[in-house]
Short mmCIF file of C-alpha atoms in Angstrom, two decimals:
data_model
loop_
_atom_site.label_atom_id
_atom_site.label_comp_id
_atom_site.label_asym_id
_atom_site.label_seq_id
_atom_site.Cartn_x
_atom_site.Cartn_y
_atom_site.Cartn_z
CA MET U 228 3.37 14.56 34.97
CA SER U 229 3.97 16.56 38.10
CA SER U 230 6.28 16.52 41.12
CA VAL U 231 3.51 17.94 43.29
CA LYS U 232 0.97 15.78 45.10
CA TRP U 233 -1.61 17.33 47.39
CA VAL U 234 -4.31 16.22 49.81
CA SER U 235 -7.20 18.36 51.02
CA GLU U 236 -8.82 17.69 54.37
CA PRO U 237 -11.47 19.61 56.32
CA PHE U 238 -10.73 20.95 59.80
CA ARG U 239 -12.45 23.17 62.34
CA HIS U 240 -10.90 26.60 62.93
CA PRO U 241 -10.67 27.81 66.58
CA SER U 242 -13.42 30.27 65.68
CA GLN U 243 -15.59 27.22 64.84
CA ARG U 244 -15.46 27.93 61.13
CA ARG U 245 -15.07 24.90 58.91
CA GLU U 246 -12.08 25.26 56.60
CA ASN U 247 -9.88 23.09 54.41
CA ARG U 248 -6.24 22.25 54.99
CA ILE U 249 -4.11 21.32 52.00
CA SER U 250 -0.92 19.32 52.42
CA TYR U 251 1.61 19.27 49.57
CA THR U 252 4.35 16.75 48.90
CA VAL U 253 6.98 17.71 46.33
CA GLU U 254 9.23 14.99 44.95
CA SER U 255 10.45 13.99 41.51
CA SER U 256 8.31 11.32 39.88
CA HIS U 257 9.19 8.75 37.24
CA GLY U 258 6.94 7.95 34.31
CA LEU U 259 7.22 5.55 31.40
CA ASP U 260 10.43 4.18 29.95
CA TRP U 261 10.58 2.47 26.57
CA MET U 262 12.92 1.41 23.79
CA GLN U 263 13.27 3.36 20.53
CA GLY U 264 15.56 1.21 18.45
CA ALA U 265 18.93 1.29 20.19
CA ALA U 266 17.89 4.13 22.52
CA ARG U 267 16.13 3.84 25.85
CA LEU U 268 13.88 6.82 26.59
CA SER U 269 12.31 7.72 29.91
CA LEU U 270 10.13 10.44 31.38
CA LYS U 271 10.60 12.01 34.79
CA THR U 272 10.00 15.30 36.55
CA HIS U 273 12.57 17.74 37.91
CA TRP U 274 11.59 20.53 40.29
CA ARG U 275 13.37 23.46 41.86
CA GLN U 276 12.38 26.32 44.12
CA ASP U 277 12.13 29.79 42.58
CA GLY U 278 11.15 33.24 43.75
CA GLU U 279 12.91 33.12 47.13
CA LYS U 280 12.67 36.92 47.45
CA THR U 281 8.89 37.01 47.03
CA PRO U 282 6.24 35.81 49.49
CA GLY U 283 4.77 32.34 49.08
CA ILE U 284 6.05 29.08 47.68
CA HIS U 285 7.27 29.21 44.09
CA LEU U 286 8.26 26.04 42.24
CA THR U 287 9.37 25.27 38.71
CA ASP U 288 8.27 21.77 37.79
CA ASP U 289 9.64 20.45 34.49
CA THR U 290 9.04 17.20 32.68
CA VAL U 291 12.29 15.71 31.40
CA LEU U 292 12.71 13.33 28.46
CA GLN U 293 15.94 11.39 28.87
CA SER U 294 17.63 9.24 26.23
CA ARG U 295 20.46 6.74 26.61
CA PHE U 296 22.39 4.53 24.19
CA ARG U 297 24.55 1.57 25.19
CA GLU U 298 27.48 3.14 23.37
CA PRO U 299 28.31 6.84 22.90
CA ARG U 300 26.38 8.31 19.98
CA PRO U 301 26.35 11.73 18.30
CA VAL U 302 24.07 14.37 19.79
CA SER U 303 22.08 14.36 16.56
CA ASP U 304 21.03 10.74 17.22
CA HIS U 305 19.59 11.70 20.62
CA LEU U 306 17.76 14.70 19.19
CA ALA U 307 16.26 12.61 16.39
CA GLU U 308 14.75 10.23 18.96
CA HIS U 309 13.45 13.14 21.05
CA ARG U 310 11.67 14.67 18.07
CA LYS U 311 9.69 11.49 17.47
CA PHE U 312 8.14 11.86 20.91
CA ARG U 313 7.72 15.63 20.52
CA ASP U 314 5.69 15.18 17.32
CA LEU U 315 3.44 12.60 18.97
CA LEU U 316 2.86 14.89 21.94
CA SER U 317 1.99 17.83 19.66
CA LEU U 318 -0.59 15.74 17.81
CA ILE U 319 -2.15 14.54 21.05
CA LEU U 320 -2.31 18.02 22.60
CA GLY U 321 -3.34 19.93 19.49
CA ALA U 322 -0.68 22.55 20.22
CA GLY U 323 3.07 22.83 19.84
CA ALA U 324 5.23 20.84 22.23
CA ASN U 325 8.72 22.34 22.35
CA PHE U 326 11.82 21.56 24.37
CA LEU U 327 12.76 24.45 26.65
CA THR U 328 16.37 23.32 26.87
CA HIS U 329 18.66 20.36 26.22
CA SER U 330 21.34 19.05 28.56
CA ILE U 331 24.04 16.46 27.95
CA ARG U 332 26.29 14.35 30.18
CA ASP U 333 29.13 12.04 29.17
CA GLN U 334 31.10 10.09 31.77
CA ARG U 335 34.18 10.29 29.54
CA PHE U 336 34.35 13.98 30.44
CA ALA U 337 34.15 13.71 34.22
CA GLU U 338 35.92 16.03 36.64
CA LYS U 339 39.10 14.75 38.28
CA MET U 340 39.98 15.76 41.84
CA PHE U 341 43.48 16.65 43.11
CA GLU U 342 43.79 13.38 45.02
CA GLY U 343 43.10 11.41 41.82
CA ARG U 344 39.44 10.54 42.41
CA THR U 345 37.01 10.99 39.49
CA HIS U 346 33.88 13.00 40.15
CA GLY U 347 30.79 12.12 38.09
CA ALA U 348 30.14 14.27 35.06
CA ASP U 349 27.58 17.04 35.44
CA TYR U 350 24.88 17.90 32.96
CA GLU U 351 25.82 20.75 30.67
CA ARG U 352 23.44 22.86 28.63
CA LEU U 353 23.49 21.97 24.94
CA VAL U 354 22.73 24.40 22.13
CA THR U 355 23.17 23.36 18.50
CA ALA U 356 22.32 24.95 15.17
CA GLY U 357 19.20 22.76 15.14
CA THR U 358 17.97 23.64 18.65
CA VAL U 359 18.83 27.32 19.17
CA ALA U 360 15.65 28.55 17.50
CA GLU U 361 13.47 26.20 19.56
CA HIS U 362 14.99 27.35 22.85
CA TYR U 363 13.98 30.96 22.17
CA ARG U 364 10.70 30.25 20.45
CA GLN U 365 7.57 31.87 21.78
CA PRO U 366 4.76 29.54 22.86
CA SER U 367 2.64 28.36 19.94
CA SER U 368 -0.37 30.50 19.11
CA THR U 369 -2.24 27.42 17.89
CA GLU U 370 -5.48 27.06 19.80
CA ALA U 371 -5.23 23.95 21.95
CA THR U 372 -8.26 21.77 22.40
CA ASP U 373 -10.10 21.64 25.73
CA TRP U 374 -8.40 18.37 26.53
CA PRO U 375 -5.89 16.12 24.76
CA ILE U 376 -6.96 13.30 22.45
CA LEU U 377 -5.34 10.78 24.80
CA ALA U 378 -4.78 10.98 28.54
CA ALA U 379 -1.30 10.22 29.87
CA GLU U 380 -2.44 6.90 31.33
CA GLU U 381 -3.66 5.80 27.89
CA LEU U 382 -0.08 5.79 26.62
CA SER U 383 2.01 2.69 27.26
CA ARG U 384 5.61 1.74 26.65
CA GLU U 385 4.33 -0.61 23.94
CA SER U 386 2.46 2.16 22.10
CA LEU U 387 5.42 4.55 22.38
CA ALA U 388 7.82 1.91 21.06
CA TRP U 389 5.39 1.18 18.19
CA TRP U 390 5.22 4.89 17.32
CA ALA U 391 9.00 5.12 17.13
CA ARG U 392 9.22 2.05 14.87
CA GLN U 393 6.58 3.43 12.49
CA TYR U 394 7.81 7.02 12.51
CA GLU U 395 10.32 6.96 9.64
CA GLY U 396 7.85 5.29 7.28
CA SER U 397 5.06 7.71 8.31
CA ARG U 398 6.84 11.05 7.94
CA ARG U 399 4.74 12.06 4.92
CA PHE U 400 1.60 12.33 7.04
CA ILE U 401 3.15 13.13 10.44
CA LEU U 402 5.46 16.04 9.64
CA PRO U 403 3.13 18.45 7.78
CA ALA U 404 0.51 18.39 10.55
CA ALA U 405 2.99 18.31 13.45
CA SER U 406 5.07 21.17 12.04
CA THR U 407 1.96 23.37 11.80
CA LEU U 408 1.20 22.78 15.47
CA GLN U 409 4.76 23.66 16.47
CA ARG U 410 4.80 27.02 14.70
CA SER U 411 3.37 30.27 15.99
CA ASN U 412 1.42 32.88 14.00
CA VAL U 413 0.35 30.44 11.29
CA PHE U 414 -1.94 31.66 8.50
CA ALA U 415 -5.26 29.84 8.18
CA GLU U 416 -4.25 28.88 4.63
CA ASP U 417 -1.02 27.30 5.94
CA THR U 418 -2.96 25.26 8.48
CA LEU U 419 -5.33 23.93 5.83
CA VAL U 420 -2.60 23.15 3.29
CA ASN U 421 -0.38 21.32 5.77
CA ALA U 422 -3.24 19.36 7.33
CA SER U 423 -4.50 18.44 3.86
CA MET U 424 -1.05 17.24 2.79
CA SER U 425 -1.11 14.87 5.75
CA ILE U 426 -4.66 13.78 4.94
CA GLU U 427 -3.72 13.00 1.34
CA ALA U 428 -0.69 10.95 2.44
CA LEU U 429 -2.52 8.95 5.12
CA GLY U 430 -5.70 8.64 3.05
CA ALA U 431 -3.68 7.03 0.25
CA GLU U 432 -2.43 4.39 2.73
CA LEU U 433 -5.88 3.55 4.06
CA GLY U 434 -7.94 0.92 2.32
CA PRO U 435 -11.23 1.66 0.53
CA VAL U 436 -14.30 2.55 2.58
CA GLY U 437 -17.96 2.21 1.71
CA ARG U 438 -19.44 4.58 -0.90
CA GLU U 439 -16.07 6.16 -1.66
CA ASP U 440 -16.61 5.59 -5.41
CA SER U 441 -18.94 8.60 -5.25
CA THR U 442 -15.82 10.72 -4.76
CA TRP U 443 -13.92 9.28 -7.74
CA ALA U 444 -13.41 10.96 -11.08
CA GLY U 445 -14.31 8.04 -13.29
CA THR U 446 -12.03 5.28 -11.99
CA ARG U 447 -9.49 7.68 -10.49
CA LYS U 448 -9.35 8.54 -6.80
CA THR U 449 -9.44 12.25 -6.00
CA THR U 450 -8.48 14.48 -3.11
CA SER U 451 -12.08 14.15 -1.90
CA THR U 452 -11.56 10.39 -1.69
CA TYR U 453 -8.76 10.76 0.83
CA PHE U 454 -10.69 13.28 2.92
CA TYR U 455 -13.68 10.94 2.91
CA ARG U 456 -11.56 7.99 4.05
CA ILE U 457 -10.23 9.99 6.99
CA ILE U 458 -13.71 11.24 7.98
CA GLU U 459 -15.13 7.73 7.90
CA THR U 460 -12.12 6.27 9.73
CA VAL U 461 -12.43 8.55 12.77
CA GLY U 462 -16.24 8.49 12.75
CA ILE U 463 -17.16 12.11 13.42
CA ASP U 464 -20.80 13.17 13.02
CA ALA U 465 -20.99 16.25 10.79
CA SER U 466 -24.74 16.07 10.19
CA SER U 467 -25.29 19.44 11.87
CA ILE U 468 -23.49 21.27 9.04
CA ALA U 469 -23.49 18.83 6.08
CA ASP U 470 -25.96 16.41 4.53
CA ASP U 471 -23.39 13.59 4.65
CA SER U 472 -19.67 12.87 4.96
CA ILE U 473 -19.15 12.80 1.21
CA GLU U 474 -20.34 16.38 0.83
CA LEU U 475 -18.08 17.48 3.70
CA ALA U 476 -15.12 15.70 2.10
CA ARG U 477 -15.79 17.48 -1.17
CA ALA U 478 -16.03 20.86 0.54
CA LEU U 479 -12.74 20.38 2.39
CA ALA U 480 -10.96 19.16 -0.74
CA ASN U 481 -12.39 21.98 -2.86
CA THR U 482 -11.23 24.65 -0.40
CA TYR U 483 -7.77 23.10 -0.20
CA ASN U 484 -7.43 22.85 -3.99
CA THR U 485 -8.66 26.41 -4.49
CA ILE U 486 -5.85 27.65 -2.24
CA LYS U 487 -3.28 25.43 -3.91
CA HIS U 488 -4.10 26.09 -7.57
CA ALA U 489 -3.75 29.66 -8.84
CA ASP U 490 -5.89 28.99 -11.91
CA ARG U 491 -8.94 28.75 -9.64
CA GLY U 492 -8.99 32.49 -9.06
CA ASP U 493 -8.98 34.29 -5.73
CA PHE U 494 -8.51 32.65 -2.35
CA PRO U 495 -11.60 31.15 -0.69
CA ASP U 496 -13.68 33.10 1.79
CA ALA U 497 -11.68 33.62 4.99
CA LEU U 498 -14.27 31.97 7.25
CA HIS U 499 -14.42 28.93 4.99
CA THR U 500 -10.63 28.61 5.09
CA ILE U 501 -10.52 28.97 8.87
CA TYR U 502 -13.09 26.26 9.48
CA ALA U 503 -11.73 23.98 6.78
CA GLY U 504 -8.31 24.27 8.44
CA ARG U 505 -9.64 23.56 11.92
CA LEU U 506 -11.63 20.56 10.73
CA SER U 507 -8.79 19.15 8.65
CA LEU U 508 -6.27 19.50 11.46
CA MET U 509 -8.64 17.85 13.94
CA LEU U 510 -9.36 15.01 11.51
CA ILE U 511 -5.73 14.20 10.76
CA ARG U 512 -4.73 14.37 14.42
CA MET U 513 -7.43 11.86 15.30
CA ALA U 514 -6.62 9.61 12.35
CA ILE U 515 -2.90 9.49 13.17
CA ILE U 516 -3.40 8.88 16.90
CA GLN U 517 -5.98 6.18 16.16
CA ARG U 518 -3.18 4.11 14.64
CA LEU U 519 -1.53 3.70 18.06
CA PRO U 520 -2.14 0.26 19.58
CA GLY U 521 -5.15 0.39 21.89
CA ALA U 522 -6.18 3.95 20.93
CA ARG U 523 -9.27 3.18 18.82
CA ALA U 524 -11.72 3.31 21.76
CA ALA U 525 -10.32 6.66 22.92
CA ILE U 526 -10.73 8.11 19.41
CA ALA U 527 -14.35 6.91 19.23
CA LYS U 528 -15.02 8.72 22.51
CA TYR U 529 -13.16 11.84 21.39
CA ALA U 530 -15.17 11.97 18.15
CA GLU U 531 -18.24 12.77 20.27
CA SER U 532 -16.47 15.23 22.59
CA TRP U 533 -16.86 18.97 22.96
CA PRO U 534 -13.62 19.94 21.13
CA VAL U 535 -15.04 18.32 17.98
CA ARG U 536 -18.60 19.52 18.45
CA ARG U 537 -17.35 23.03 19.23
CA ILE U 538 -16.07 23.45 15.67
CA PHE U 539 -19.51 22.61 14.27
CA GLU U 540 -21.27 24.83 16.80
CA ARG U 541 -19.08 27.80 15.86
CA MET U 542 -19.70 27.13 12.17
CA LYS U 543 -23.44 27.23 12.75
CA ALA U 544 -23.11 30.40 14.82
CA ASP U 545 -21.27 32.03 11.89
CA GLY U 546 -23.78 30.69 9.38
CA VAL U 547 -21.27 28.37 7.68
CA THR U 548 -22.65 25.09 6.27
CA VAL U 549 -21.87 22.65 3.47
CA GLN U 550 -24.10 22.61 0.42
CA SER U 551 -23.44 20.60 -2.75
CA GLY U 552 -19.84 19.94 -1.78
CA ARG U 553 -18.94 23.56 -0.97
CA PHE U 554 -18.82 25.75 2.10
CA CYS U 555 -21.56 28.41 2.09
CA THR U 556 -22.30 31.31 4.40
CA SER U 557 -25.87 32.35 5.11
CA PRO U 558 -26.72 35.79 6.52
#
């Protein structure tokens, strides 16, 4: 969302040169509004002029998430609803989405004038024990994808309301992945472990897919089974680095388990961990977003996009492939 709209039009300069003229309009815009249980949330933009002492036009253009309840509620209730949207946005973007500041207004604490009139309450900055760290957090070092999984126009008030209803029952696979994206300076091992935790949780909820019995240990489902379900669900083509999806699932699960279990010896090769983490995080992001109503077509398109293919291209450039269910590096 942006408060700035611009139009470019050609014109002829007095010197007969052809140039372009750009006209800008700056005004706050209003986006979606939707219900999250008892709360109504809405998106809008808020702009202000900065840098008055320096040449040029300088604007700060913020996107604001506003929440309202019919009756006064504790601040913690508002923040809980905000975080549901923040986690969704982080998963869509592939990078941390953090609130720069919080403001609160309550008409019960309005200003009274000398003549007895009541002046509307102003917004006041809010800092709590749960938000102070976020306000001073540095931007996430997580590498964002070239473009988000979903475009803004592909979100609807129905899909946002659905996400909020499903959130509490989906925390096991939302929070590990989303928290990784919202942190800076994350180790590659942390990325892989958190993404894999989400994959295990969501994979266990998904129904069986074809050929998954090849990943079982006897009649017992394994970590590879859940990776395989996610890979098949989002439909990525990994044929450039692996013979089939089952072998890729085994390689991802093996790398994750080697990190997790000390009795397996040393940590995996650094390159293998890096790429396993990138792949796992991409897979779980796509699998979670695909659950949104109407998002399946967008995920099918994204599965063939450059952000996905780029991971495989970089693996090939570094000589990393999958052989017999393990990552291997060739000289």
